[in-house]
Coordinates of C-alpha atoms in Angstrom, one line a residue:
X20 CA 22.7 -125.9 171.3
X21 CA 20.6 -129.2 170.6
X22 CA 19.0 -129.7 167.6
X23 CA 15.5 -129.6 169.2
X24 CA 15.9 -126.5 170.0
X25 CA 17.3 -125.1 167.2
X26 CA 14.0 -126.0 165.1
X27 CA 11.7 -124.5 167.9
X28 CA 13.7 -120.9 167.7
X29 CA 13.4 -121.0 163.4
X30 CA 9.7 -121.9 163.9
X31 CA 9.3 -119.3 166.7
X32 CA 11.3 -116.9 164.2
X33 CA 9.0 -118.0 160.9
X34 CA 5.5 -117.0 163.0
X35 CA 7.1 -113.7 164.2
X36 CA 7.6 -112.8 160.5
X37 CA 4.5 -114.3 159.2
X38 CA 2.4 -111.9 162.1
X39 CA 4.4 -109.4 161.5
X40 CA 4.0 -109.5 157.6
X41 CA -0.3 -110.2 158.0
X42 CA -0.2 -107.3 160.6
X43 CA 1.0 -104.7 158.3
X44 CA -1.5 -106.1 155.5
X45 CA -4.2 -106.0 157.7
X46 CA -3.7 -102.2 158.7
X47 CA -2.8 -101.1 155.1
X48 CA -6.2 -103.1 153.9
X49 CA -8.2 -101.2 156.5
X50 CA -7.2 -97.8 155.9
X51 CA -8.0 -98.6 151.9
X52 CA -5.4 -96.7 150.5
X53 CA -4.1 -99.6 148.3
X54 CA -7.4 -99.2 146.3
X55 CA -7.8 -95.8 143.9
X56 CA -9.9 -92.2 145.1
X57 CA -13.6 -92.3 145.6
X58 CA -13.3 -96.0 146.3
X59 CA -15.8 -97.1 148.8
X60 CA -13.0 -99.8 150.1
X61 CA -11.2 -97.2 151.3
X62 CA -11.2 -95.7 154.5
X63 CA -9.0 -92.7 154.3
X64 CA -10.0 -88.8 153.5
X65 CA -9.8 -89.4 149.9
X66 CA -12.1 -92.7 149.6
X67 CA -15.9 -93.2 150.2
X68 CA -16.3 -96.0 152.7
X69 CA -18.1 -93.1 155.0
X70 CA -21.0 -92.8 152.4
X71 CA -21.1 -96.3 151.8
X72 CA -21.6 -97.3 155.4
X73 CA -23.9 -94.6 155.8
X74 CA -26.3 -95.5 153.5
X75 CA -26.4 -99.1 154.1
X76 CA -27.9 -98.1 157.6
X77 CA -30.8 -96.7 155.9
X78 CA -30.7 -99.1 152.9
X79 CA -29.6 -102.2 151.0
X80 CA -26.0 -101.2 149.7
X81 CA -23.6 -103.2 147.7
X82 CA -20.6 -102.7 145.5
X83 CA -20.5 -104.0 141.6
X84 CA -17.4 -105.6 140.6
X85 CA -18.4 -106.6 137.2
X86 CA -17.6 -104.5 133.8
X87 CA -20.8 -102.2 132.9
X88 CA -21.4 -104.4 129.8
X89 CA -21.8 -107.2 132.4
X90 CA -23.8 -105.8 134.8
X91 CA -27.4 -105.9 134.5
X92 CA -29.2 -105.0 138.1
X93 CA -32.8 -104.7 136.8
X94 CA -34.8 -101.6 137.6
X95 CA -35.4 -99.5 140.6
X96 CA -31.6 -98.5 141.6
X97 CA -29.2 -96.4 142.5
X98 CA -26.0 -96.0 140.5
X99 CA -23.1 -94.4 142.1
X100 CA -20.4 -93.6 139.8
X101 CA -18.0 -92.1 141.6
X102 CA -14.6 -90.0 141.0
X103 CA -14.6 -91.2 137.5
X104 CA -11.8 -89.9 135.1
X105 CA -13.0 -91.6 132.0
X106 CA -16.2 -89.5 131.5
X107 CA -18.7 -89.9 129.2
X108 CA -17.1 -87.9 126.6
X109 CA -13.9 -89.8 126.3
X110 CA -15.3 -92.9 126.2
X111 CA -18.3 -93.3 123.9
X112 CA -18.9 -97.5 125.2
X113 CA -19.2 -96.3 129.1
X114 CA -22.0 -93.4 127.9
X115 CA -23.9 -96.0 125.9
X116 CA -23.9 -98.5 129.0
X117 CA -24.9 -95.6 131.5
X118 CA -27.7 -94.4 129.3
X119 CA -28.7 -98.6 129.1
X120 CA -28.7 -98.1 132.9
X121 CA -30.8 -95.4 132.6
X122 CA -33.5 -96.4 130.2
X123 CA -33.7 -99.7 132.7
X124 CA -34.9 -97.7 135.2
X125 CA -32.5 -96.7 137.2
X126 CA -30.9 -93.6 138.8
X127 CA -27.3 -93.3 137.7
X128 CA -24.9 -90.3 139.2
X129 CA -22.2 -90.1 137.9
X130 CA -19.1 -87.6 139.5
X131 CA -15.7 -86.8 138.0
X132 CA -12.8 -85.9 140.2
X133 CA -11.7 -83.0 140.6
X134 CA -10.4 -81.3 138.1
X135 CA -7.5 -79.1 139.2
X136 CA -6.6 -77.6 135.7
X137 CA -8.1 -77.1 132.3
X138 CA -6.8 -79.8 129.7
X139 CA -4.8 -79.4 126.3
X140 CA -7.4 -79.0 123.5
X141 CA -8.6 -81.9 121.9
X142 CA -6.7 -83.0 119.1
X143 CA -8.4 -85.2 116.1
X144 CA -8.1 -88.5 116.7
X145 CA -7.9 -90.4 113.2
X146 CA -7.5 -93.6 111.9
X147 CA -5.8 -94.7 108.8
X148 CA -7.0 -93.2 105.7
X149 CA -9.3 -95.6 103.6
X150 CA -6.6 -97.3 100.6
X151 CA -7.7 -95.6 97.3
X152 CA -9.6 -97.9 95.0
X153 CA -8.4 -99.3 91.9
X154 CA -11.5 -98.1 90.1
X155 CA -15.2 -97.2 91.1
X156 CA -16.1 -100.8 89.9
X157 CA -13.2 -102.5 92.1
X158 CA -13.0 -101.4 95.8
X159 CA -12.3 -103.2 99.1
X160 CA -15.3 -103.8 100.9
X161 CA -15.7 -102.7 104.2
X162 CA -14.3 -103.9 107.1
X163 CA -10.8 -105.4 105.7
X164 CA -7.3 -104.4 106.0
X165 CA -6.8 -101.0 105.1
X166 CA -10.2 -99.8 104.1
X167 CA -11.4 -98.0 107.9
X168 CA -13.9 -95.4 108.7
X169 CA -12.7 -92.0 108.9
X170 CA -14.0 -90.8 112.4
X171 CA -12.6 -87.8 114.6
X172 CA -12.9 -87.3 118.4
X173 CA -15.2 -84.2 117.9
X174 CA -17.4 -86.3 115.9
X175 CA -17.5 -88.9 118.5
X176 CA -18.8 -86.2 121.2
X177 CA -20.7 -84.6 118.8
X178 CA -22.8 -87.6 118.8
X179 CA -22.9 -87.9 122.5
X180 CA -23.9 -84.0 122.8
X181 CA -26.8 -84.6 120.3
X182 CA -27.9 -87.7 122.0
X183 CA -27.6 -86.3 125.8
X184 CA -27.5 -83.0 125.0
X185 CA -24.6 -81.7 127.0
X186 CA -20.7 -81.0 127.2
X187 CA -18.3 -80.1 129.3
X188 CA -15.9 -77.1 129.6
X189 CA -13.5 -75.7 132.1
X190 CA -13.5 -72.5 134.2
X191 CA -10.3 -70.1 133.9
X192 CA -10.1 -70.1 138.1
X193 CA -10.9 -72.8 140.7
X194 CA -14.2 -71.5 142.3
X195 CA -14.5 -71.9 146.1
X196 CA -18.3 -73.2 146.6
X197 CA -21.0 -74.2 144.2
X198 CA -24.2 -72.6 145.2
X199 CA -28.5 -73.7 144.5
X200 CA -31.8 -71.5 144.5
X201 CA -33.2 -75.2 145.1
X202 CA -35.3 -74.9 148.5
X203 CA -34.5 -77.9 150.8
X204 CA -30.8 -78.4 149.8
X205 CA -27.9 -77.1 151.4
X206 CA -27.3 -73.1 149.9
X207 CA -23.5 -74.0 149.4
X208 CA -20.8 -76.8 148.7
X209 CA -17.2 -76.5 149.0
X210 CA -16.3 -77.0 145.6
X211 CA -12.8 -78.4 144.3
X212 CA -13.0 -78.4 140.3
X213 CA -12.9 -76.5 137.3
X214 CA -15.0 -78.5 135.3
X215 CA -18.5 -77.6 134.2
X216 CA -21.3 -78.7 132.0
X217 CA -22.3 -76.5 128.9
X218 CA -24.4 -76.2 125.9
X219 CA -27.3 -78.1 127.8
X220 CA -30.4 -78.9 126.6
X221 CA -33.9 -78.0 127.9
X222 CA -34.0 -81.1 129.9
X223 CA -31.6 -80.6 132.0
X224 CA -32.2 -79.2 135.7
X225 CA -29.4 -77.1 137.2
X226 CA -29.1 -78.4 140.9
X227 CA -25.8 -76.7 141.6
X228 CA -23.6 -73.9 139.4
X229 CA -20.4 -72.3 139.9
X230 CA -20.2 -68.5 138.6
X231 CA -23.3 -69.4 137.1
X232 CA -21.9 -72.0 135.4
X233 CA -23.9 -75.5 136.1
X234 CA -21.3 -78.4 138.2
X235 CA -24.5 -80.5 139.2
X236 CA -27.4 -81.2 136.8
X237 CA -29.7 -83.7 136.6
X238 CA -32.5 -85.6 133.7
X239 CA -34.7 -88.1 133.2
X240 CA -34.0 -90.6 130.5
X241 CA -36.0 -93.2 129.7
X242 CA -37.8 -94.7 132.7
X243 CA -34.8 -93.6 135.1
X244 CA -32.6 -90.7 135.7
X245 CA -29.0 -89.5 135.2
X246 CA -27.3 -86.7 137.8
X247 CA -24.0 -85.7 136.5
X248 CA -21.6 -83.6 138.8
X249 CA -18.6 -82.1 138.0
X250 CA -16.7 -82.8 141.4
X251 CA -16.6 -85.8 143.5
X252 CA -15.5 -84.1 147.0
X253 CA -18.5 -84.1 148.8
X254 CA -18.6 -87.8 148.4
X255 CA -15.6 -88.5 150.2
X256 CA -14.6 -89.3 153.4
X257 CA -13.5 -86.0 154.2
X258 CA -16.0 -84.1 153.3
X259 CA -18.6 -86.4 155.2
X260 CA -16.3 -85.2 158.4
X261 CA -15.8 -81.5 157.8
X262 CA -18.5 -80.0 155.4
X263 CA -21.0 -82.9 155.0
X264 CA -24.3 -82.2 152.5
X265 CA -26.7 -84.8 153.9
X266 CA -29.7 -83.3 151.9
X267 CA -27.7 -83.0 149.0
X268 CA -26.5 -86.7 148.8
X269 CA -29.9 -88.1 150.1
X270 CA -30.9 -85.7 146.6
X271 CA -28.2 -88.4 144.8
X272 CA -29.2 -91.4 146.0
X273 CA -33.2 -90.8 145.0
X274 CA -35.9 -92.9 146.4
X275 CA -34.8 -96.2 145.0
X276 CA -35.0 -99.7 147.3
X277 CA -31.4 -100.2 147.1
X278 CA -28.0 -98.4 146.3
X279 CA -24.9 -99.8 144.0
X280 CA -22.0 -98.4 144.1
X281 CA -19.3 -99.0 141.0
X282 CA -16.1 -100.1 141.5
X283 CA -14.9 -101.5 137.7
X284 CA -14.6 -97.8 136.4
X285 CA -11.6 -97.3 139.3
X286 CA -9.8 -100.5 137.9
X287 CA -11.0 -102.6 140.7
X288 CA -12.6 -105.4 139.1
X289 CA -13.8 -109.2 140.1
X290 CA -11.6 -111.5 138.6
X291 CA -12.0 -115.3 138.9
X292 CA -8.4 -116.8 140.3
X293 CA -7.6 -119.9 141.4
X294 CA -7.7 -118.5 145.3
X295 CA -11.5 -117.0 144.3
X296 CA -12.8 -120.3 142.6
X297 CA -11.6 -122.4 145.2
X298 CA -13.6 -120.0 148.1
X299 CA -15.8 -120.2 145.9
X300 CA -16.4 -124.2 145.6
X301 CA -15.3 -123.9 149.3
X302 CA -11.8 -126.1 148.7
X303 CA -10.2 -124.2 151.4
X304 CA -10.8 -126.5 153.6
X305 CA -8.8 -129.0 151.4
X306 CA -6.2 -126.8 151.2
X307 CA -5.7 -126.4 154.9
X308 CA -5.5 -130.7 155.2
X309 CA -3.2 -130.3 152.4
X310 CA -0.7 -127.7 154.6
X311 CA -2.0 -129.7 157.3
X312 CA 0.4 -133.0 155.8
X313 CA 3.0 -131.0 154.2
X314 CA 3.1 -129.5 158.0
X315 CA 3.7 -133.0 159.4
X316 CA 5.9 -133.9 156.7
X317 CA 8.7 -131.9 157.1
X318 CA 8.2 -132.2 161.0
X319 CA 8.2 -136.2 160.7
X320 CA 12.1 -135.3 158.8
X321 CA 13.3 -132.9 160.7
X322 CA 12.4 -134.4 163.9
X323 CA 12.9 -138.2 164.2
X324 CA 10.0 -139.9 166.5
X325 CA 12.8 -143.0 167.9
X326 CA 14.6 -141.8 170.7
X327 CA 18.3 -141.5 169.8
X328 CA 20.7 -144.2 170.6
X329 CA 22.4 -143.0 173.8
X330 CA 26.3 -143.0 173.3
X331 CA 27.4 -144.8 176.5
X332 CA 25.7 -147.7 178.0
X333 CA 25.3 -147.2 182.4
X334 CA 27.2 -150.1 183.8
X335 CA 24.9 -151.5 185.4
X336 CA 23.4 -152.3 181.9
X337 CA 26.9 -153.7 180.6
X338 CA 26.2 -157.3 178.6
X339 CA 29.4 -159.5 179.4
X340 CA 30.8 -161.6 176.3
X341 CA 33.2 -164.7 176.2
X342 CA 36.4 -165.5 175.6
X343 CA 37.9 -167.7 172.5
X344 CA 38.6 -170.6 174.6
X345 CA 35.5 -170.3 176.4
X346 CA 33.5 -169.8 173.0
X347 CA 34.9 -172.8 172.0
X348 CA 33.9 -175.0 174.3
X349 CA 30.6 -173.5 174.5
X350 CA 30.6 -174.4 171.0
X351 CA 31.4 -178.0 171.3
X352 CA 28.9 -178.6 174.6
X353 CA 26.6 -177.9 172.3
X354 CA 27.3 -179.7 168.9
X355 CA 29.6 -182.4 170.0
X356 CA 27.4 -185.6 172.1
X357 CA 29.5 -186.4 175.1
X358 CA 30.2 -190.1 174.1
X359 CA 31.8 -188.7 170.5
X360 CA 34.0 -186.2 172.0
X361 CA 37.2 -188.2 172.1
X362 CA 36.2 -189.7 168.6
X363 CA 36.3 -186.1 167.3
X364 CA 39.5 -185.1 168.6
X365 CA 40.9 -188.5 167.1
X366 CA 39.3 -187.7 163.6
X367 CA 40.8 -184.5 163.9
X368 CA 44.4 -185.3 165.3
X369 CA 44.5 -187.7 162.5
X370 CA 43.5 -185.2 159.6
X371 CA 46.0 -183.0 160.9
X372 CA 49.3 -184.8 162.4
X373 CA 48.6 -188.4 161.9
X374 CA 49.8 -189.0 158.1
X375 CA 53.2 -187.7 160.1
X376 CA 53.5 -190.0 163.2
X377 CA 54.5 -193.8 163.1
X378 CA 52.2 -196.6 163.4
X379 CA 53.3 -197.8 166.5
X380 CA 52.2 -193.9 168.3
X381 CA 48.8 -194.1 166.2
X382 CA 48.1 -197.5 167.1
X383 CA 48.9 -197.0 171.3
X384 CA 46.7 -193.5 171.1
X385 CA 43.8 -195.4 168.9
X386 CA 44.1 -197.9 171.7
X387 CA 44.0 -195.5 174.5
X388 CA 40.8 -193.5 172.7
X389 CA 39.2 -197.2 172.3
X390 CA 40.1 -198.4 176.1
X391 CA 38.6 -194.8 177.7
X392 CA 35.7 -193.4 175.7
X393 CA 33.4 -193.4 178.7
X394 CA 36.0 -191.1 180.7
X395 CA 36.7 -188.2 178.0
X396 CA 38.9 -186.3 180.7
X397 CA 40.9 -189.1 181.6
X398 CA 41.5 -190.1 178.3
X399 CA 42.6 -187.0 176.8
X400 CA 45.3 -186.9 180.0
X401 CA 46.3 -190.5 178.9
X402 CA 46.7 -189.3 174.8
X403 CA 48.5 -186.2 175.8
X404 CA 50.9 -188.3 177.9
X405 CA 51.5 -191.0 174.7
X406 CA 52.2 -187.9 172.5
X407 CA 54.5 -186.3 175.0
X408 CA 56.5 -189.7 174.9
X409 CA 57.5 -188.9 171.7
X410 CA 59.0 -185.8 171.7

């Protein structure tokens, strides 16, 4: 097999892998299920993509990729916080930032996933005890090695029970459907968790309860609102297809201009790469010229441009040479002038035999070189015929 051909089956064989490869990306990036639950990037039963496109045919819709500290939207939205497992309980920071959300003027819902069985009981959480102090005049001030605040998990929700006036709690069986007295929402909802909100205070509403305990409730806080639910099912994509709510979500998302949906509390989050900055600054196009050359490079020295020298010459095309004795004369044609050609030979003769002959056979061929210079042939006949005397 030529070589040519060789490289044209690797490069056939490097684009079949390379399709093949982007082909299966390209399917397993639009089902979604790389990214987590209650994602709205993905596209299976257990993501949100359905509600996402949904809305956005009614409304502005876009996804947040920044962390809630970073993200400051203004007034007038909707918040969706879907299928979150890192409630407001557990982590006192995301609370704070959702009740700034709030207070900005925003609607923020918030739904946890389902939960499919009551957790362990919360255990005290504590941090090193505070070094004792030398004396009551001497002791480490606050904030250096060894001297820490003292602060349990219970206290920490405590705090966040006084300040939204609610907690959660667990059911001892998973209930089938969550039910309203609300006119002009669906009666029922399949339901999937055992989670529930107690100890509430007065200004809560009760949208939706299980056994009559409340799984959907709802507040104003500051100038905006917070809905907190204790499932996420009938967000997700297969709920939308088998037992959709449409009053109840249209409830969710409020009568705000536009709809944001967060993606950071599910781990997907924007971060700024080399491959995003240079989108970004639009250097792709710099990167393609750059494959572009490194594309022609390795062509350019795998496959030479100059045809190849062709082994055996047609015979038609053969170049004849010359022989030594024909060379030679060639040679002395032209170098030699025709009048000093007999002179030559003479010089010659005498470099190399004369100091050997006698005097008398170099004076008779001297004579005969002398007598016949016009005539070179005849002359040479006439020396060879003195120098064959001799012998």
């Amino acid at each position: 097999m030529k070589k040519p051909t060789v490289i044209l089956a690797f490069l056939l064989l490097v684009a079949g892998l390379a399709y093949g490869v982007t082909h299966l990306l390209v399917i397993r990036f639009a089902q979604g299920d790389v990214y987590p639950e209650y994602s709205t990037l993905r596209a299976d039963g257990h993501g949100a993509e359905a509600l996402y496109d949904s809305l956005a045919e009614l409304m502005p819709v876009s996804r947040n990729y920044k962390e809630l500290i970073q993200f400051h939207p203004g007034g007038g939205n909707t918040i969706f916080i879907l299928g979150t497992r890192d409630g407001f309980e557990e982590n006192p920071d995301t609370a704070e930032e959702l009740e700034r959300l709030a207070r900005d003027g925003n609607r923020v819902v918030m739904t946890f996933a389902p939960a499919q069985w009551a957790p362990l009981p919360d255990e005290d959480i504590t941090t090193p005890s505070p070094t004792p102090a030398a004396s009551p005049e001497k002791s480490p001030s606050p904030g250096k090695s060894g001297q820490y605040h003292k602060k349990t998990r219970r206290q920490e929700m405590s705090e966040l029970r006084g300040r939204w006036g609610v907690t959660t709690a667990y059911l001892n069986a998973m209930p089938q459907e969550a039910a309203t007295e609300i006119p002009n929402l669906e009666p029922k909802l399949s339901w999937h968790s055992l989670m529930y909100f107690s100890k509430l205070d007065p200004a809560w509403m009760v949208l939706y309860s299980c056994d009559g305990k409340p799984v959907v409730i709802e507040r104003t806080l500051g100038d905006g609102s917070l809905v907190l639910a204790a499932d996420s099912y009938f967000a997700s994509n297969e709920a939308l297809n088998k037992e959709r709510a449409p009053i109840f979500l249209s409830e969710l998302a409020g009568n705000s201009e536009t709809v944001i949906f967060d993606e950071t509390h599910l781990g997907v989050r924007e971060q700024q790469g080399v491959a995003s900055l240079a989108w970004k600054y639009h250097l792709h196009y710099a990167v393609a010229a750059l494959a572009c050359v490194a594309a022609l490079f390795v062509w350019r020295n795998m496959v030479p441009f100059v045809p190849r020298r062709e082994e055996e010459i047609a015979a038609d095309e053969a170049v004849r040479g010359f022989d030594a004795s024909t060379a030679f004369v060639s040679l002395l044609k032209r170098n030699i002038p025709f009048d000093k050609i007999i002179q030559t030979c003479l010089v010659e003769w005498r470099r190399s035999f004369g100091h050997r002959a006698k005097p008398a056979l170099v004076a008779r061929v001297e004579t005969a070189a002398a007598s016949g210079a016009k005539n070179p042939v005849e002359t040479f006949q006439a020396i060879t015929q003195i120098l064959n005397e001799k012998k």
